[in-house]
Tab-separated table of C-alpha atoms and ligand atoms in Angstrom:
chain	number	residue	atom	x	y	z
A	28	UNK	CA	7.523	-36.788	-3.757
A	29	UNK	CA	10.458	-35.339	-4.732
A	30	UNK	CA	9.648	-32.889	-7.483
A	31	UNK	CA	12.261	-30.670	-9.710
A	32	UNK	CA	12.347	-26.703	-8.950
A	33	UNK	CA	10.552	-26.621	-12.493
A	34	UNK	CA	7.535	-27.671	-11.723
A	35	UNK	CA	7.696	-26.813	-7.651
A	36	UNK	CA	7.778	-23.026	-9.406
A	37	UNK	CA	4.468	-23.786	-10.939
A	38	UNK	CA	2.533	-25.204	-7.888
A	39	UNK	CA	-0.201	-22.783	-7.164
A	40	UNK	CA	0.112	-23.925	-3.146
A	41	UNK	CA	3.500	-24.612	-1.590
A	42	UNK	CA	3.183	-27.087	1.361
A	43	UNK	CA	6.278	-26.664	3.762
A	44	UNK	CA	8.540	-29.727	2.105
A	45	UNK	CA	8.111	-27.410	-1.199
A	46	UNK	CA	8.789	-24.333	1.136
A	47	UNK	CA	11.881	-26.165	2.412
A	48	UNK	CA	13.282	-27.511	-0.903
A	49	UNK	CA	13.005	-24.103	-2.127
A	50	UNK	CA	15.308	-22.147	0.708
A	51	UNK	CA	17.202	-25.403	0.632
A	52	UNK	CA	18.049	-23.942	-3.608
A	53	UNK	CA	21.471	-22.627	-4.624
A	54	UNK	CA	23.427	-21.818	-7.954
A	55	UNK	CA	21.016	-22.231	-10.875
A	56	UNK	CA	17.917	-23.236	-9.012
A	57	UNK	CA	18.374	-19.773	-6.428
A	58	UNK	CA	18.204	-17.775	-9.245
A	59	UNK	CA	14.902	-19.596	-11.003
A	60	UNK	CA	13.422	-19.020	-7.834
A	61	UNK	CA	14.356	-15.494	-7.938
A	62	UNK	CA	13.271	-14.892	-11.677
A	63	UNK	CA	10.038	-16.946	-11.032
A	64	UNK	CA	9.526	-13.994	-7.681
A	65	UNK	CA	10.142	-11.563	-10.273
A	66	UNK	CA	7.737	-12.692	-12.488
A	67	UNK	CA	4.798	-13.305	-9.652
A	68	UNK	CA	5.871	-9.774	-8.585
A	69	UNK	CA	5.676	-8.434	-11.735
A	70	UNK	CA	2.146	-9.639	-12.994
A	71	UNK	CA	0.580	-8.938	-9.561
A	72	UNK	CA	1.525	-5.540	-8.548
A	73	UNK	CA	3.569	-4.151	-12.168
A	74	UNK	CA	7.535	-2.847	-11.761
A	75	UNK	CA	6.434	0.105	-9.356
A	76	UNK	CA	8.644	0.253	-5.712
A	77	UNK	CA	6.843	2.192	-2.847
A	78	UNK	CA	8.617	4.657	-0.560
A	79	UNK	CA	8.029	5.586	2.996
A	80	UNK	CA	10.669	7.978	4.792
A	81	UNK	CA	11.924	6.355	8.229
A	82	UNK	CA	11.880	8.793	10.746
A	83	UNK	CA	13.776	6.860	13.452
A	84	UNK	CA	11.924	8.682	16.734
A	85	UNK	CA	13.531	7.735	20.011
A	86	UNK	CA	16.215	5.229	21.199
A	87	UNK	CA	14.686	5.074	24.174
A	88	UNK	CA	13.265	1.424	24.931
A	89	UNK	CA	11.920	-0.379	28.211
A	90	UNK	CA	13.278	-3.726	26.391
A	91	UNK	CA	16.135	-6.253	26.230
A	92	UNK	CA	16.285	-8.200	23.014
A	93	UNK	CA	19.078	-9.785	23.284
A	94	UNK	CA	19.819	-9.064	19.420
A	95	UNK	CA	19.900	-5.223	19.635
A	96	UNK	CA	22.279	-1.689	19.808
A	97	UNK	CA	19.140	-0.066	21.488
A	98	UNK	CA	17.718	-2.614	24.083
A	99	UNK	CA	17.847	-0.721	27.686
A	100	UNK	CA	21.035	-2.602	29.123
A	101	UNK	CA	22.744	-1.453	26.549
A	102	UNK	CA	25.144	1.830	28.340
A	103	UNK	CA	27.309	2.437	24.955
A	104	UNK	CA	24.818	4.572	23.661
A	105	UNK	CA	22.978	8.492	24.309
A	106	UNK	CA	19.525	8.463	24.445
A	107	UNK	CA	17.756	10.624	22.358
A	108	UNK	CA	13.789	11.753	21.528
A	109	UNK	CA	12.915	14.077	18.886
A	110	UNK	CA	11.190	17.416	19.485
A	111	UNK	CA	7.755	17.366	17.849
A	112	UNK	CA	9.036	20.182	15.482
A	113	UNK	CA	12.053	17.506	14.302
A	114	UNK	CA	9.585	15.034	13.373
A	115	UNK	CA	7.314	17.129	11.865
A	116	UNK	CA	9.856	18.717	9.802
A	117	UNK	CA	11.266	14.727	9.144
A	118	UNK	CA	7.390	14.347	8.093
A	119	UNK	CA	7.155	17.919	5.407
A	120	UNK	CA	10.667	16.330	3.918
A	121	UNK	CA	9.581	13.059	3.152
A	122	UNK	CA	5.854	15.233	1.552
A	123	UNK	CA	8.157	17.264	-0.653
A	124	UNK	CA	10.716	14.728	-1.988
A	125	UNK	CA	7.238	12.844	-3.043
A	126	UNK	CA	7.957	9.461	-0.669
A	127	UNK	CA	4.006	9.946	-0.138
A	128	UNK	CA	3.921	8.092	3.859
A	129	UNK	CA	6.780	8.193	6.456
A	130	UNK	CA	7.072	5.259	8.601
A	131	UNK	CA	7.679	6.048	12.690
A	132	UNK	CA	10.176	3.880	14.442
A	133	UNK	CA	11.566	3.472	18.084
A	134	UNK	CA	12.395	2.326	20.981
A	135	UNK	CA	9.391	0.601	23.388
A	136	UNK	CA	7.624	2.513	25.589
A	137	UNK	CA	4.260	2.229	26.509
A	138	UNK	CA	3.751	5.032	29.499
A	139	UNK	CA	0.883	7.304	28.829
A	140	UNK	CA	3.388	10.048	28.180
A	141	UNK	CA	5.171	8.812	25.020
A	142	UNK	CA	1.622	7.502	24.104
A	143	UNK	CA	0.302	10.623	23.809
A	144	UNK	CA	2.864	12.233	22.370
A	145	UNK	CA	2.675	9.921	19.329
A	146	UNK	CA	-0.808	10.705	18.899
A	147	UNK	CA	-0.120	14.510	18.595
A	148	UNK	CA	2.353	14.213	16.298
A	149	UNK	CA	0.319	11.208	14.201
A	150	UNK	CA	-2.119	14.122	14.238
A	151	UNK	CA	0.311	17.057	13.310
A	152	UNK	CA	1.858	14.689	10.194
A	153	UNK	CA	-2.363	14.357	9.226
A	154	UNK	CA	-2.632	18.096	8.793
A	155	UNK	CA	0.215	18.392	6.289
A	156	UNK	CA	-1.727	18.957	3.065
A	157	UNK	CA	-4.762	17.905	4.129
A	158	UNK	CA	-3.645	14.600	5.115
A	159	UNK	CA	-1.687	13.532	1.804
A	160	UNK	CA	0.997	11.401	3.730
A	161	UNK	CA	0.223	7.455	4.393
A	162	UNK	CA	1.740	6.904	8.346
A	163	UNK	CA	2.995	3.281	9.134
A	164	UNK	CA	3.950	2.739	13.124
A	165	UNK	CA	6.294	0.473	14.490
A	166	UNK	CA	6.354	1.703	17.514
A	167	UNK	CA	6.676	-2.116	19.528
A	168	UNK	CA	3.891	-3.931	21.913
A	169	UNK	CA	0.797	-1.406	22.852
A	170	UNK	CA	-2.277	-2.227	24.648
A	171	UNK	CA	-5.727	-2.867	22.325
A	172	UNK	CA	-6.746	0.846	23.648
A	173	UNK	CA	-3.755	2.350	22.027
A	174	UNK	CA	-3.223	0.474	19.238
A	175	UNK	CA	-6.524	1.633	18.618
A	176	UNK	CA	-6.132	5.672	19.197
A	177	UNK	CA	-3.133	6.017	16.862
A	178	UNK	CA	-5.418	3.927	14.014
A	179	UNK	CA	-8.027	6.661	14.686
A	180	UNK	CA	-5.600	9.598	14.957
A	181	UNK	CA	-4.864	7.960	11.558
A	182	UNK	CA	-2.346	5.887	10.901
A	183	UNK	CA	-3.222	2.585	8.849
A	184	UNK	CA	-0.162	0.266	8.957
A	185	UNK	CA	2.089	-1.183	11.698
A	186	UNK	CA	4.863	-3.179	11.567
A	187	UNK	CA	6.296	-5.679	14.525
A	188	UNK	CA	7.859	-8.596	13.736
A	189	UNK	CA	7.396	-11.705	15.492
A	190	UNK	CA	11.441	-11.875	15.239
A	191	UNK	CA	10.636	-16.373	14.860
A	192	UNK	CA	7.532	-18.158	15.453
A	193	UNK	CA	9.091	-20.398	16.903
A	194	UNK	CA	8.884	-20.062	20.920
A	195	UNK	CA	11.813	-22.200	21.275
A	196	UNK	CA	13.915	-20.006	19.660
A	197	UNK	CA	11.858	-16.802	20.465
A	198	UNK	CA	13.250	-17.525	23.808
A	199	UNK	CA	16.828	-17.853	22.702
A	200	UNK	CA	16.772	-14.273	21.344
A	201	UNK	CA	15.191	-12.339	23.769
A	202	UNK	CA	14.751	-12.789	27.977
A	203	UNK	CA	12.089	-15.272	29.257
A	204	UNK	CA	10.231	-12.232	31.481
A	205	UNK	CA	6.941	-10.557	31.130
A	206	UNK	CA	8.739	-7.189	29.061
A	207	UNK	CA	9.881	-10.383	26.512
A	208	UNK	CA	5.742	-13.050	26.032
A	209	UNK	CA	5.674	-14.182	23.101
A	210	UNK	CA	3.121	-14.969	23.495
A	211	UNK	CA	1.793	-10.813	23.982
A	212	UNK	CA	3.525	-10.665	20.755
A	213	UNK	CA	1.546	-12.892	18.984
A	214	UNK	CA	-1.884	-10.975	20.733
A	215	UNK	CA	-0.535	-7.833	19.303
A	216	UNK	CA	-0.331	-9.015	15.967
A	217	UNK	CA	-4.040	-10.154	16.181
A	218	UNK	CA	-5.157	-6.951	17.928
A	219	UNK	CA	-3.592	-5.143	14.984
A	220	UNK	CA	-4.917	-7.388	12.231
A	221	UNK	CA	-8.591	-7.080	14.221
A	222	UNK	CA	-8.477	-2.516	14.424
A	223	UNK	CA	-8.131	-2.756	10.599
A	224	UNK	CA	-3.978	-1.924	10.633
A	225	UNK	CA	-2.563	-2.871	7.250
A	226	UNK	CA	-0.704	-5.021	9.322
A	227	UNK	CA	2.716	-6.039	8.996
A	228	UNK	CA	4.976	-8.553	10.417
A	229	UNK	CA	8.274	-10.690	9.987
A	230	UNK	CA	11.498	-11.622	10.947
A	231	UNK	CA	15.466	-12.033	10.951
A	232	UNK	CA	17.030	-14.301	9.219
A	233	UNK	CA	20.427	-16.420	10.229
A	234	UNK	CA	20.180	-16.252	13.958
A	235	UNK	CA	21.509	-18.654	16.325
A	236	UNK	CA	19.450	-21.664	16.767
A	237	UNK	CA	17.798	-20.955	13.403
A	238	UNK	CA	17.188	-24.123	10.832
A	239	UNK	CA	15.317	-24.482	7.745
A	240	UNK	CA	12.823	-26.304	8.960
A	241	UNK	CA	12.102	-23.025	11.264
A	242	UNK	CA	12.272	-20.450	8.397
A	243	UNK	CA	9.844	-22.876	6.628
A	244	UNK	CA	7.029	-22.241	9.360
A	245	UNK	CA	7.881	-18.522	9.645
A	246	UNK	CA	6.723	-18.395	5.979
A	247	UNK	CA	3.973	-20.390	6.772
A	248	UNK	CA	2.385	-17.968	9.686
A	249	UNK	CA	2.472	-15.540	7.848
A	250	UNK	CA	0.355	-17.229	5.075
A	251	UNK	CA	-2.177	-18.323	8.232
A	252	UNK	CA	-1.964	-14.431	9.631
A	253	UNK	CA	-2.886	-13.100	6.147
A	254	UNK	CA	-0.562	-10.239	6.612
A	255	UNK	CA	-0.599	-7.252	4.730
A	256	UNK	CA	2.776	-6.534	4.917
A	257	UNK	CA	6.569	-8.288	6.164
A	258	UNK	CA	9.855	-6.721	6.870
A	259	UNK	CA	12.588	-9.462	7.232
A	260	UNK	CA	16.149	-8.644	6.957
A	261	UNK	CA	19.639	-11.013	8.035
A	262	UNK	CA	20.499	-10.698	11.739
A	263	UNK	CA	23.765	-8.382	12.211
A	264	UNK	CA	25.444	-9.154	15.506
A	265	UNK	CA	26.334	-6.432	17.638
A	266	UNK	CA	28.764	-6.709	19.695
A	267	UNK	CA	27.299	-4.563	22.556
A	268	UNK	CA	24.204	-7.681	23.030
A	269	UNK	CA	24.507	-10.789	24.325
A	270	UNK	CA	24.367	-12.520	21.095
A	271	UNK	CA	27.219	-11.692	19.845
A	272	UNK	CA	29.010	-14.368	21.660
A	273	UNK	CA	27.122	-16.633	18.607
A	274	UNK	CA	28.827	-14.457	15.808
A	275	UNK	CA	30.678	-16.735	14.604
A	276	UNK	CA	28.091	-19.663	14.939
A	277	UNK	CA	25.909	-18.218	12.972
A	278	UNK	CA	26.151	-18.587	8.755
A	279	UNK	CA	28.640	-16.093	7.067
A	280	UNK	CA	27.412	-13.283	5.799
A	281	UNK	CA	26.871	-14.624	1.716
A	282	UNK	CA	24.330	-17.254	3.232
A	283	UNK	CA	22.542	-14.903	5.620
A	284	UNK	CA	22.055	-12.524	2.669
A	285	UNK	CA	20.978	-15.742	0.231
A	286	UNK	CA	18.857	-17.133	2.764
A	287	UNK	CA	17.199	-14.001	3.188
A	288	UNK	CA	16.119	-13.643	-1.003
A	289	UNK	CA	15.628	-16.871	-0.907
A	290	UNK	CA	12.838	-15.893	1.989
A	291	UNK	CA	11.155	-12.719	-0.070
A	292	UNK	CA	10.952	-14.802	-3.310
A	293	UNK	CA	9.193	-18.057	-1.961
A	294	UNK	CA	7.016	-15.739	0.240
A	295	UNK	CA	6.146	-13.703	-3.061
A	296	UNK	CA	5.603	-16.992	-4.326
A	297	UNK	CA	3.187	-17.806	-1.833
A	298	UNK	CA	1.529	-14.081	-1.104
A	299	UNK	CA	2.045	-12.001	-4.644
A	300	UNK	CA	-0.056	-9.029	-3.722
A	301	UNK	CA	1.529	-8.438	-0.287
A	302	UNK	CA	3.668	-5.564	0.174
A	303	UNK	CA	7.862	-6.544	1.114
A	304	UNK	CA	9.901	-4.320	2.210
A	305	UNK	CA	14.287	-4.174	1.267
A	306	UNK	CA	15.310	-4.058	4.620
A	307	UNK	CA	18.146	-1.796	5.203
A	308	UNK	CA	20.310	-4.530	6.578
A	309	UNK	CA	20.408	-5.835	3.447
A	310	UNK	CA	22.175	-3.084	2.229
A	311	UNK	CA	24.522	-3.032	5.183
A	312	UNK	CA	25.802	-6.259	4.375
A	313	UNK	CA	26.081	-5.913	0.814
A	314	UNK	CA	26.440	-2.669	-1.148
A	315	UNK	CA	23.452	-3.933	-3.830
A	316	UNK	CA	21.629	-5.510	-0.926
A	317	UNK	CA	18.529	-3.519	-1.458
A	318	UNK	CA	18.630	-3.839	-5.265
A	319	UNK	CA	19.247	-7.660	-4.511
A	320	UNK	CA	15.490	-7.679	-1.855
A	321	UNK	CA	13.840	-5.934	-4.675
A	322	UNK	CA	14.893	-8.071	-7.615
A	323	UNK	CA	14.193	-11.220	-4.846
A	324	UNK	CA	10.280	-10.076	-4.790
A	325	UNK	CA	10.533	-7.192	-2.528
A	326	UNK	CA	8.971	-3.889	-3.445
A	327	UNK	CA	9.308	-1.092	-0.544
A	328	UNK	CA	11.909	0.546	0.570
A	329	UNK	CA	12.345	3.124	3.420
A	330	UNK	CA	14.970	6.190	3.002
A	331	UNK	CA	15.963	6.835	6.116
A	332	UNK	CA	14.711	10.939	7.566
A	333	UNK	CA	15.748	10.472	10.767
A	334	UNK	CA	18.062	14.101	11.477
A	335	UNK	CA	22.005	13.226	10.738
A	336	UNK	CA	22.844	13.846	14.489
A	337	UNK	CA	21.234	10.879	15.918
A	338	UNK	CA	21.645	8.372	13.651
A	339	UNK	CA	24.693	7.068	15.189
A	340	UNK	CA	22.614	6.161	18.356
A	341	UNK	CA	19.878	4.184	16.612
A	342	UNK	CA	22.519	1.802	15.259
A	343	UNK	CA	20.555	-1.728	15.774
A	344	UNK	CA	23.346	-2.945	14.505
A	345	UNK	CA	26.773	-1.824	13.193
A	346	UNK	CA	27.724	-0.647	9.981
A	347	UNK	CA	24.073	0.815	8.968
A	348	UNK	CA	24.037	1.332	5.547
A	349	UNK	CA	23.138	5.485	5.008
A	350	UNK	CA	23.810	6.744	8.708
A	351	UNK	CA	25.951	9.750	6.868
A	352	UNK	CA	24.009	10.310	3.492
A	353	UNK	CA	21.659	13.221	3.434
A	354	UNK	CA	18.616	13.028	2.330
A	355	UNK	CA	18.341	15.267	-0.640
A	356	UNK	CA	21.283	12.516	-2.031
A	357	UNK	CA	19.314	9.145	-0.807
A	358	UNK	CA	16.706	10.250	-2.957
A	359	UNK	CA	18.334	10.920	-6.069
A	360	UNK	CA	20.694	7.767	-5.693
A	361	UNK	CA	17.592	5.560	-5.239
A	362	UNK	CA	15.587	6.635	-8.815
A	363	UNK	CA	18.842	6.225	-10.391
A	364	UNK	CA	19.115	1.991	-8.023
A	365	UNK	CA	15.835	1.253	-9.276
A	366	UNK	CA	15.054	2.479	-12.672
A	367	UNK	CA	19.436	0.336	-13.403
A	368	UNK	CA	16.906	-2.800	-12.121
A	369	UNK	CA	13.671	-1.702	-14.251
A	370	UNK	CA	11.972	-1.156	-12.029
A	371	UNK	CA	9.842	2.334	-10.732
A	372	UNK	CA	9.772	4.342	-7.982
A	373	UNK	CA	6.173	5.399	-7.713
A	374	UNK	CA	6.000	9.098	-6.171
A	375	UNK	CA	3.448	10.547	-4.213
A	376	UNK	CA	1.030	8.092	-3.353
A	377	UNK	CA	0.673	5.679	-0.429
A	378	UNK	CA	1.173	2.519	-1.977
A	379	UNK	CA	-1.307	0.480	-0.026
A	380	UNK	CA	-0.716	-3.516	-0.133
A	381	UNK	CA	-2.895	-4.305	-2.629
A	382	UNK	CA	-3.587	-8.019	-0.677
A	383	UNK	CA	-4.803	-5.642	2.102
A	384	UNK	CA	-6.973	-3.492	0.133
A	385	UNK	CA	-8.877	-6.467	-1.887
A	386	UNK	CA	-9.502	-7.897	1.441
A	387	UNK	CA	-11.491	-4.747	2.531
A	388	UNK	CA	-12.912	-4.057	-0.475
A	389	UNK	CA	-14.072	-8.065	-0.568
A	390	UNK	CA	-15.667	-7.897	2.868
A	391	UNK	CA	-17.299	-4.484	2.224
A	392	UNK	CA	-19.534	-6.300	-0.288
B	16	SAM	N1	10.886	-1.384	19.091
B	16	SAM	C1	10.469	-1.636	17.941
B	16	SAM	C2	10.008	-3.452	17.673
B	16	SAM	O1	10.950	-3.978	18.318
B	16	SAM	O2	9.332	-3.894	17.642
B	16	SAM	C3	10.331	-1.376	16.332
B	16	SAM	C4	12.200	-1.240	16.330
B	16	SAM	S1	13.260	-2.515	16.120
B	16	SAM	C5	14.770	-1.444	16.160
B	16	SAM	C6	12.948	-2.594	14.797
B	16	SAM	C7	13.426	-4.065	14.061
B	16	SAM	O3	14.967	-4.024	14.233
B	16	SAM	C8	13.417	-5.300	14.998
B	16	SAM	O4	12.076	-5.722	14.744
B	16	SAM	C9	14.303	-6.302	14.769
B	16	SAM	O5	13.906	-7.247	13.874
B	16	SAM	C10	15.492	-5.678	14.303
B	16	SAM	N2	16.746	-5.499	14.787
B	16	SAM	C11	17.317	-5.457	15.822
B	16	SAM	N3	18.201	-6.209	16.320
B	16	SAM	C12	18.838	-6.254	15.102
B	16	SAM	C13	20.153	-6.932	14.584
B	16	SAM	N4	21.077	-7.241	15.204
B	16	SAM	N5	19.926	-6.950	13.353
B	16	SAM	C14	19.074	-7.118	12.370
B	16	SAM	N6	17.765	-6.661	12.505
B	16	SAM	C15	17.772	-6.285	14.038
B	17	SF4	FE1	13.145	-2.181	21.607
B	17	SF4	FE2	12.752	-3.321	19.151
B	17	SF4	FE3	15.058	-3.197	19.982
B	17	SF4	FE4	13.742	-4.775	21.017
B	17	SF4	S1	14.153	-4.943	19.010
B	17	SF4	S2	15.888	-3.952	21.642
B	17	SF4	S3	12.301	-3.749	21.153
B	17	SF4	S4	13.947	-1.344	19.917
């Protein structure tokens, strides 16, 4: 049954057809969607924005995702790994700037030298000011044991995007082999959830072969998994990757931006209390992209703290925003930008997912 946008925006539970209708909005109807998502976010989470100081630990990766500039087959970048002291310095800076949390992201490695190193780093970060920094990891697919070891060392949030919840599309954007296995990725998300991480997932928006039907299923997937956090950003074709050959067949920049915002806004209606990241990719394709994502329902920003000399080599996509900014510049710029759109950065707090905290409290009753 066809519903007007006003009726749809008041519905308590969105069915797949409702979601598709919202994702197909444009012009005034799209603005109504954004406005409603903002209203829902304010009533569930207030106007707070949480920060995670982003540490891009290493661009060494054992995988070859067909979209990513860091893929192992790309020989046009220099590979680096931060030293332990560099990581700890970044974490100390995050603490000093009042960000409250760090997020460690990296190319995927599963060898013991790497997993042990991460355990050591988590413990060292936990030593800063009596464990006052929250720790999010985004280090790809690992065994249950490794996820558990890192959790016990002190990490409490983990981001692992499913990239697409549609298996056919997944294999169009990844090689089809044992290192890029859709079911393994799903199993990793389940493992993170069962260990007790605040688990985040997400997708890229505007991929070749992606349809509104698939995007609606992605949002339903997040709801079914009952995840605590979601990160969605526009796909940005990288010239040194195989998917670049479709660059002229994907939606233009403005459409990819709008669709990303509609995905964020629709998900905010479906899951009012989760944390949602305003991805750097938004800002890369639109100078106001981060603000737009926040105004469409996102509530987390990850300012980059990676030492500047390494950033050029962590270009998962070209022209990444803020590559040359100094952390202190980012700090004051962000505060001003968030105030300008009626939001308030919550400093010196972990900024945990309210959805997760409530679910946990309920299960412990
Ligand atoms: N290696 C880990 C993983 O894959 O989960 C974490 C780092 S990976 C670089 C972080 C995210 O970057 C991926 O989940 C993917 O969605 C995003 N990404 C990679 N290439 C991209 C591109 N060309 N455009 C937009 N996002 C991209
Ligand atoms: Fe490696 Fe992650 Fe890039 Fe895939 S998306 S190539 S796993 S860094």
